Coordinates of C-alpha atoms in Angstrom, one line a residue:
M1 CA 0.0 0.0 0.0
A2 CA 1.9 3.1 -1.2
V3 CA 2.0 6.3 0.6
P4 CA 0.1 9.0 -1.3
S5 CA 2.5 11.6 -2.7
F6 CA 0.6 14.6 -1.1
I7 CA 0.8 12.9 2.4
F8 CA 4.5 12.3 2.0
A9 CA 5.0 15.8 1.0
S10 CA 3.1 17.2 3.8
F11 CA 5.1 15.2 6.4
M12 CA 8.2 16.3 4.7
S13 CA 7.0 20.0 5.0
L14 CA 6.3 19.5 8.6
L15 CA 9.7 18.1 9.3
A16 CA 11.5 20.9 7.4
L17 CA 9.5 23.5 9.3
G18 CA 10.2 21.9 12.7
S19 CA 6.5 21.3 13.4
I20 CA 7.1 17.7 14.5
P21 CA 9.3 17.5 17.5
T22 CA 12.4 15.3 18.1
W23 CA 11.2 11.7 18.8
A24 CA 11.4 12.0 22.6
A25 CA 8.2 9.8 23.0
A26 CA 10.2 6.5 23.2
R27 CA 8.7 3.4 21.7
A28 CA 9.9 -0.2 22.1
F29 CA 12.6 -1.3 19.9
F30 CA 13.5 -4.9 18.9
V31 CA 16.6 -6.1 16.9
F32 CA 17.2 -9.4 15.1
G33 CA 20.2 -10.5 13.1
D34 CA 23.9 -10.9 13.0
S35 CA 27.1 -9.3 14.2
L36 CA 26.3 -6.0 12.6
V37 CA 23.5 -5.5 15.1
D38 CA 24.5 -7.8 18.0
S39 CA 24.8 -5.7 21.1
G40 CA 26.3 -8.5 23.3
N41 CA 24.2 -11.6 23.2
N42 CA 27.3 -13.7 22.3
N43 CA 29.0 -12.6 25.4
Y44 CA 26.8 -15.1 27.2
L45 CA 27.6 -18.1 24.9
D46 CA 30.3 -20.5 24.4
T47 CA 31.2 -19.3 20.9
T48 CA 34.3 -18.0 19.0
A49 CA 32.1 -15.2 17.5
R50 CA 32.7 -12.6 20.2
A51 CA 33.7 -9.0 20.6
D52 CA 34.2 -8.8 24.3
S53 CA 37.9 -7.9 24.5
P54 CA 40.0 -4.8 23.6
P55 CA 40.2 -2.9 21.5
Y56 CA 36.5 -3.4 20.8
G57 CA 34.6 -0.7 22.6
I58 CA 37.6 1.7 22.7
D59 CA 35.4 4.6 21.8
Y60 CA 32.2 3.4 23.6
P61 CA 31.1 5.7 26.5
N62 CA 32.8 3.5 29.2
R63 CA 35.8 2.7 27.0
R64 CA 35.1 -1.0 27.4
P65 CA 34.2 -3.9 25.2
T66 CA 30.5 -4.7 25.2
G67 CA 30.1 -7.5 22.7
R68 CA 29.4 -4.9 20.0
F69 CA 31.5 -5.5 16.8
S70 CA 32.5 -1.8 16.8
N71 CA 34.9 0.7 18.2
G72 CA 31.9 2.3 19.8
L73 CA 28.2 2.4 19.1
N74 CA 26.5 0.1 16.5
I75 CA 23.6 0.9 14.3
P76 CA 20.7 -0.1 16.8
D77 CA 22.4 2.1 19.5
I78 CA 22.3 5.1 17.0
I79 CA 18.7 4.3 16.0
S80 CA 17.7 4.2 19.7
E81 CA 19.3 7.7 20.1
H82 CA 16.9 9.0 17.3
L83 CA 14.0 7.3 19.2
G84 CA 14.9 9.2 22.3
A85 CA 15.3 5.8 24.0
E86 CA 18.1 4.1 26.0
P87 CA 19.9 1.3 23.9
T88 CA 18.0 -2.0 24.0
L89 CA 19.7 -4.7 26.1
P90 CA 20.8 -8.0 24.8
Y91 CA 18.1 -10.5 25.5
L92 CA 20.5 -12.8 27.3
S93 CA 21.6 -10.0 29.6
P94 CA 20.6 -10.6 33.3
E95 CA 19.8 -7.0 33.4
L96 CA 16.8 -7.3 31.1
G97 CA 14.0 -7.4 33.4
G98 CA 11.3 -5.3 35.0
Q99 CA 10.8 -1.8 33.5
K100 CA 13.7 -2.5 31.2
L101 CA 11.5 -4.9 29.2
L102 CA 9.5 -1.9 28.1
V103 CA 12.5 -0.5 26.2
G104 CA 12.5 -3.6 23.9
A105 CA 15.3 -6.2 23.5
N106 CA 18.1 -7.1 21.1
F107 CA 17.9 -10.8 20.0
A108 CA 20.8 -10.6 17.5
S109 CA 23.9 -13.0 17.4
A110 CA 27.1 -12.7 15.6
G111 CA 27.7 -15.3 13.1
I112 CA 24.1 -16.3 12.2
G113 CA 22.5 -16.2 8.8
I114 CA 19.1 -16.8 7.2
L115 CA 20.0 -20.6 7.0
N116 CA 20.6 -22.7 10.1
D117 CA 23.8 -24.1 8.5
T118 CA 25.3 -20.7 8.3
G119 CA 28.0 -20.0 10.9
V120 CA 28.4 -23.7 12.0
Q121 CA 32.1 -22.9 12.5
F122 CA 31.2 -20.5 15.4
L123 CA 29.5 -23.4 17.3
N124 CA 27.0 -22.0 19.9
I125 CA 25.0 -18.9 18.3
I126 CA 21.5 -17.8 18.3
R127 CA 20.0 -18.8 14.9
M128 CA 17.0 -16.9 13.5
S129 CA 14.5 -19.6 14.7
T130 CA 15.8 -19.2 18.2
Q131 CA 15.6 -15.4 18.0
L132 CA 12.0 -15.7 17.1
H133 CA 11.4 -18.1 20.0
Y134 CA 13.1 -15.7 22.4
F135 CA 10.7 -13.0 21.1
E136 CA 7.9 -15.2 22.1
Q137 CA 9.5 -15.7 25.5
Y138 CA 9.9 -12.0 25.8
Q139 CA 6.2 -11.4 25.2
Q140 CA 5.3 -13.9 27.7
R141 CA 7.5 -12.0 30.3
L142 CA 6.0 -8.7 29.3
R143 CA 2.4 -10.0 29.7
R144 CA 3.3 -10.8 33.4
L145 CA 4.4 -7.3 33.8
I146 CA 1.8 -5.2 32.0
G147 CA -0.9 -7.6 30.8
D148 CA -2.1 -8.9 27.5
A149 CA -3.6 -5.9 25.9
R150 CA -0.7 -3.6 26.7
T151 CA 1.8 -6.2 25.6
K152 CA 0.0 -6.4 22.2
Q153 CA -0.1 -2.6 21.8
L154 CA 3.6 -2.3 22.7
V155 CA 4.8 -4.9 20.2
N156 CA 2.4 -3.6 17.5
Q157 CA 3.7 -0.1 17.9
A158 CA 7.4 -1.1 18.2
L159 CA 10.1 -0.4 15.6
I160 CA 11.9 -3.6 14.5
L161 CA 15.1 -4.0 12.8
V162 CA 16.2 -7.1 10.9
T163 CA 19.8 -7.4 9.6
V164 CA 20.8 -10.9 8.2
G165 CA 22.0 -12.4 5.0
G166 CA 25.6 -11.3 4.4
N167 CA 26.9 -14.4 6.5
D168 CA 24.9 -16.7 4.2
F169 CA 27.4 -15.7 1.5
V170 CA 30.8 -15.1 3.1
N171 CA 30.3 -17.7 6.0
N172 CA 28.4 -20.4 4.0
Y173 CA 28.2 -20.3 0.2
Y174 CA 31.8 -18.8 -0.3
L175 CA 33.3 -20.0 2.9
V176 CA 35.6 -22.6 1.4
P177 CA 35.9 -23.5 -2.3
Y178 CA 33.3 -26.1 -3.4
S179 CA 31.3 -25.6 -0.3
A180 CA 28.2 -27.9 0.3
R181 CA 25.8 -25.1 -0.6
S182 CA 27.8 -24.0 -3.7
R183 CA 27.7 -27.7 -4.9
Q184 CA 23.9 -27.9 -4.1
F185 CA 22.9 -24.6 -5.9
T186 CA 24.2 -22.2 -8.6
L187 CA 24.4 -18.8 -7.3
P188 CA 21.1 -17.6 -8.8
D189 CA 19.3 -20.6 -7.3
Y190 CA 21.1 -20.1 -4.0
V191 CA 19.8 -16.6 -3.9
R192 CA 16.2 -17.5 -4.7
F193 CA 16.4 -20.2 -2.0
L194 CA 17.6 -17.5 0.5
I195 CA 14.8 -15.1 -0.4
S196 CA 12.1 -17.9 0.1
E197 CA 13.5 -18.9 3.4
F198 CA 13.7 -15.3 4.6
K199 CA 10.2 -14.6 3.6
K200 CA 9.1 -17.5 5.9
I201 CA 11.0 -15.9 8.8
L202 CA 9.4 -12.4 8.2
G203 CA 6.1 -14.0 7.9
E204 CA 6.5 -15.5 11.4
L205 CA 7.7 -12.2 12.8
Y206 CA 4.5 -10.7 11.5
K207 CA 2.5 -13.3 13.2
L208 CA 4.3 -12.5 16.5
G209 CA 2.9 -8.9 16.2
A210 CA 5.7 -7.1 14.2
R211 CA 4.1 -4.1 12.3
K212 CA 6.9 -1.6 11.6
V213 CA 9.9 -3.6 10.3
L214 CA 13.3 -2.3 8.8
V215 CA 14.9 -5.0 6.8
T216 CA 18.4 -4.4 5.6
G217 CA 20.0 -5.9 2.6
T218 CA 23.6 -6.8 2.4
G219 CA 26.3 -4.3 1.8
P220 CA 28.8 -4.5 -1.1
L221 CA 30.1 -7.8 0.2
G222 CA 33.2 -8.0 -2.1
C223 CA 34.5 -4.7 -0.8
A224 CA 35.1 -5.6 2.9
P225 CA 38.9 -5.5 3.9
A226 CA 38.6 -9.3 4.8
E227 CA 37.5 -10.1 1.3
L228 CA 40.1 -7.8 -0.3
A229 CA 42.8 -9.5 1.7
M230 CA 41.6 -13.1 1.5
R231 CA 41.0 -12.9 -2.1
R232 CA 44.2 -11.2 -2.8
R233 CA 42.7 -8.1 -4.4
S234 CA 45.9 -6.3 -4.3
T235 CA 44.6 -3.3 -6.3
G236 CA 41.9 -2.8 -3.8
N237 CA 39.2 -3.4 -6.3
C238 CA 36.1 -5.3 -4.8
D239 CA 35.9 -8.9 -5.5
P240 CA 33.5 -9.4 -8.4
E241 CA 32.0 -12.8 -7.5
L242 CA 30.9 -11.5 -4.1
Q243 CA 29.6 -8.3 -5.7
R244 CA 27.6 -10.3 -8.1
A245 CA 26.0 -12.1 -5.2
A246 CA 25.0 -8.9 -3.5
A247 CA 23.7 -7.6 -6.8
L248 CA 21.4 -10.6 -7.2
Y249 CA 20.3 -10.7 -3.7
N250 CA 19.3 -7.2 -2.8
P251 CA 16.9 -6.4 -5.7
Q252 CA 15.1 -9.8 -5.0
L253 CA 14.9 -8.9 -1.3
E254 CA 13.3 -5.7 -1.9
Q255 CA 10.7 -7.4 -4.5
M256 CA 10.0 -9.9 -1.8
L257 CA 9.3 -7.3 0.8
G258 CA 7.0 -5.5 -1.5
Q259 CA 5.1 -8.9 -2.2
L260 CA 4.7 -9.4 1.5
N261 CA 3.3 -5.8 2.0
N262 CA 0.8 -6.6 -0.9
E263 CA -0.3 -9.8 0.8
I264 CA -0.7 -8.0 4.2
Q265 CA -2.2 -4.9 2.4
A266 CA 0.0 -2.6 4.7
N267 CA 3.6 -1.1 4.6
V268 CA 4.8 -3.4 7.3
F269 CA 8.1 -4.1 5.9
V270 CA 10.6 -1.4 4.7
A271 CA 13.5 -2.2 2.5
V272 CA 16.8 -0.7 3.6
N273 CA 19.2 -0.6 0.7
T274 CA 22.4 -0.9 2.6
R275 CA 24.2 -2.1 -0.6
L276 CA 23.6 1.1 -2.3
M277 CA 24.2 3.2 0.9
Q278 CA 27.6 1.6 1.5
R279 CA 28.5 1.6 -2.2
D280 CA 28.1 5.5 -2.2
L281 CA 30.0 5.8 1.1
F282 CA 32.8 3.5 0.0
S283 CA 33.2 4.6 -3.6
D284 CA 33.9 8.3 -2.4
P285 CA 35.0 8.0 1.2
Q286 CA 36.7 11.4 1.1
A287 CA 33.3 13.1 0.3
F288 CA 32.2 11.9 3.8
G289 CA 35.4 12.8 5.5
F290 CA 37.0 9.4 5.5
A291 CA 40.6 8.8 4.6
S292 CA 40.1 5.2 3.8
S293 CA 37.3 2.8 2.9
K294 CA 39.6 -0.2 2.0
V295 CA 41.9 -0.5 5.0
A296 CA 40.3 -1.5 8.4
C297 CA 41.2 0.4 11.5
C298 CA 42.0 -2.8 13.4
G299 CA 43.5 -5.9 12.1
Q300 CA 46.7 -7.1 10.2
G301 CA 47.9 -8.2 6.9
P302 CA 46.8 -6.5 3.6
F303 CA 44.2 -3.9 4.3
N304 CA 44.3 -5.0 8.0
G305 CA 41.9 -7.6 6.7
I306 CA 43.4 -10.8 8.0
G307 CA 42.2 -12.6 11.2
L308 CA 40.5 -11.0 14.2
C309 CA 40.9 -7.6 15.8
T310 CA 42.9 -8.1 19.0
E311 CA 45.2 -6.2 21.4
L312 CA 48.0 -7.4 19.2
S313 CA 46.6 -6.0 15.9
N314 CA 47.5 -2.9 14.1
L315 CA 45.3 0.0 15.4
C316 CA 44.7 3.3 13.8
P317 CA 45.1 6.4 16.0
N318 CA 41.9 8.1 14.6
R319 CA 38.8 5.7 14.1
S320 CA 36.7 8.4 12.6
L321 CA 38.9 8.4 9.5
H322 CA 38.1 4.7 8.6
T323 CA 34.8 3.4 7.2
F324 CA 35.8 0.0 8.5
W325 CA 36.6 -0.7 12.1
D326 CA 37.7 -4.2 11.7
P327 CA 37.8 -6.6 8.7
F328 CA 34.1 -6.9 8.4
H329 CA 32.3 -4.2 10.4
P330 CA 31.8 -0.4 10.0
S331 CA 33.3 2.1 12.4
E332 CA 30.8 4.1 14.7
R333 CA 31.1 7.1 12.5
A334 CA 30.2 5.1 9.3
N335 CA 27.4 3.7 11.4
R336 CA 26.1 7.2 12.1
I337 CA 26.2 8.0 8.4
L338 CA 24.1 5.0 7.5
V339 CA 21.5 5.6 10.2
N340 CA 21.2 9.2 8.8
M341 CA 20.5 7.6 5.5
I342 CA 17.9 5.4 7.2
M343 CA 16.3 8.4 8.9
T344 CA 16.1 10.7 5.9
G345 CA 17.0 8.9 2.8
S346 CA 15.1 9.1 -0.4
N347 CA 13.4 6.1 -2.0
R348 CA 16.7 5.4 -3.5
Y349 CA 17.8 4.1 -0.1
M350 CA 14.5 3.4 1.7
N351 CA 11.4 1.9 0.1
P352 CA 8.6 2.6 0.6
M353 CA 9.6 5.4 3.1
N354 CA 12.4 6.5 5.4
L355 CA 12.3 6.1 9.2
S356 CA 11.5 9.8 9.8
T357 CA 8.4 9.5 7.6
I358 CA 7.2 6.4 9.5
L359 CA 7.7 8.1 12.9
A360 CA 6.0 11.4 11.6
M361 CA 3.0 9.4 10.4
D362 CA 2.8 7.6 13.7
S363 CA 2.8 10.9 15.6
M364 CA -0.1 12.2 13.7
T365 CA -2.4 9.1 14.5

């Protein structure tokens, strides 16, 4: 169900004139996905996919590692700032209880993918099916606190972010030459399979009460420092095969989200074109004030793209000059730019509408 152009223009005019206040009326916020949005769930698991040691968190307010795969804040933290809310706690955190439940919860887990066999090398991680199960558990806990009706209202009005899919390529299909999935599927068939499985996950999320869902695509997978290093891209040019995978996946994801909205007859799912956002950011980093979009701030080897970010790694003195913090994950400053695009970006980045428009429409109801 498209937003009429005159309504969209009216909301944009109100925003420009300052008639709609900053989003101080906090709403619940739920996060599902992988390491790009994990705020520390893996700290509580016996897994190798962890970010709970220095120099992770070097620019976080307390200067300590939190389990976020960032030098500081990640994308959910920054969205919470725009919502006028405190950051959502990891679902496994013992601090998540009582009134903290009203803020929402982060169910994300580093290493996971759309498919259950993605990330098996990381051992104990919270796969998407379990994240949805935890969301059900969360609602049961919330009902005991505020009752059925208020729980349903809180979940229906909440903002939800889903970030998953990249690992299904880099940590599954392309993890090793002749991987099981690459022998089972050609790349176009694998993409179609991922999209069909992802549609089932999002359908379950809708059944659990989700009504305002941001769904991010993959970034330009072949441009990450890890891929430049591992695939010996000495020129710094992005790997063409991984770029082909992202180019196939993202348009089909956006099409699938449109189909879901048509079936539901409401704009529940919003496509966040992170591939295009990051392509624009990485293709001209100087325009955004970055010195490099190829070399990670923390790492070792070519492009600082080999292995993990540890206390023994090379560490850049100024994280704000790098789009990548470690071999796979954006720096806090890059995350802030991406969230600004989510908030105010045109249909080129956000389809059918950006987050500011969603919040403006909600404030008028």
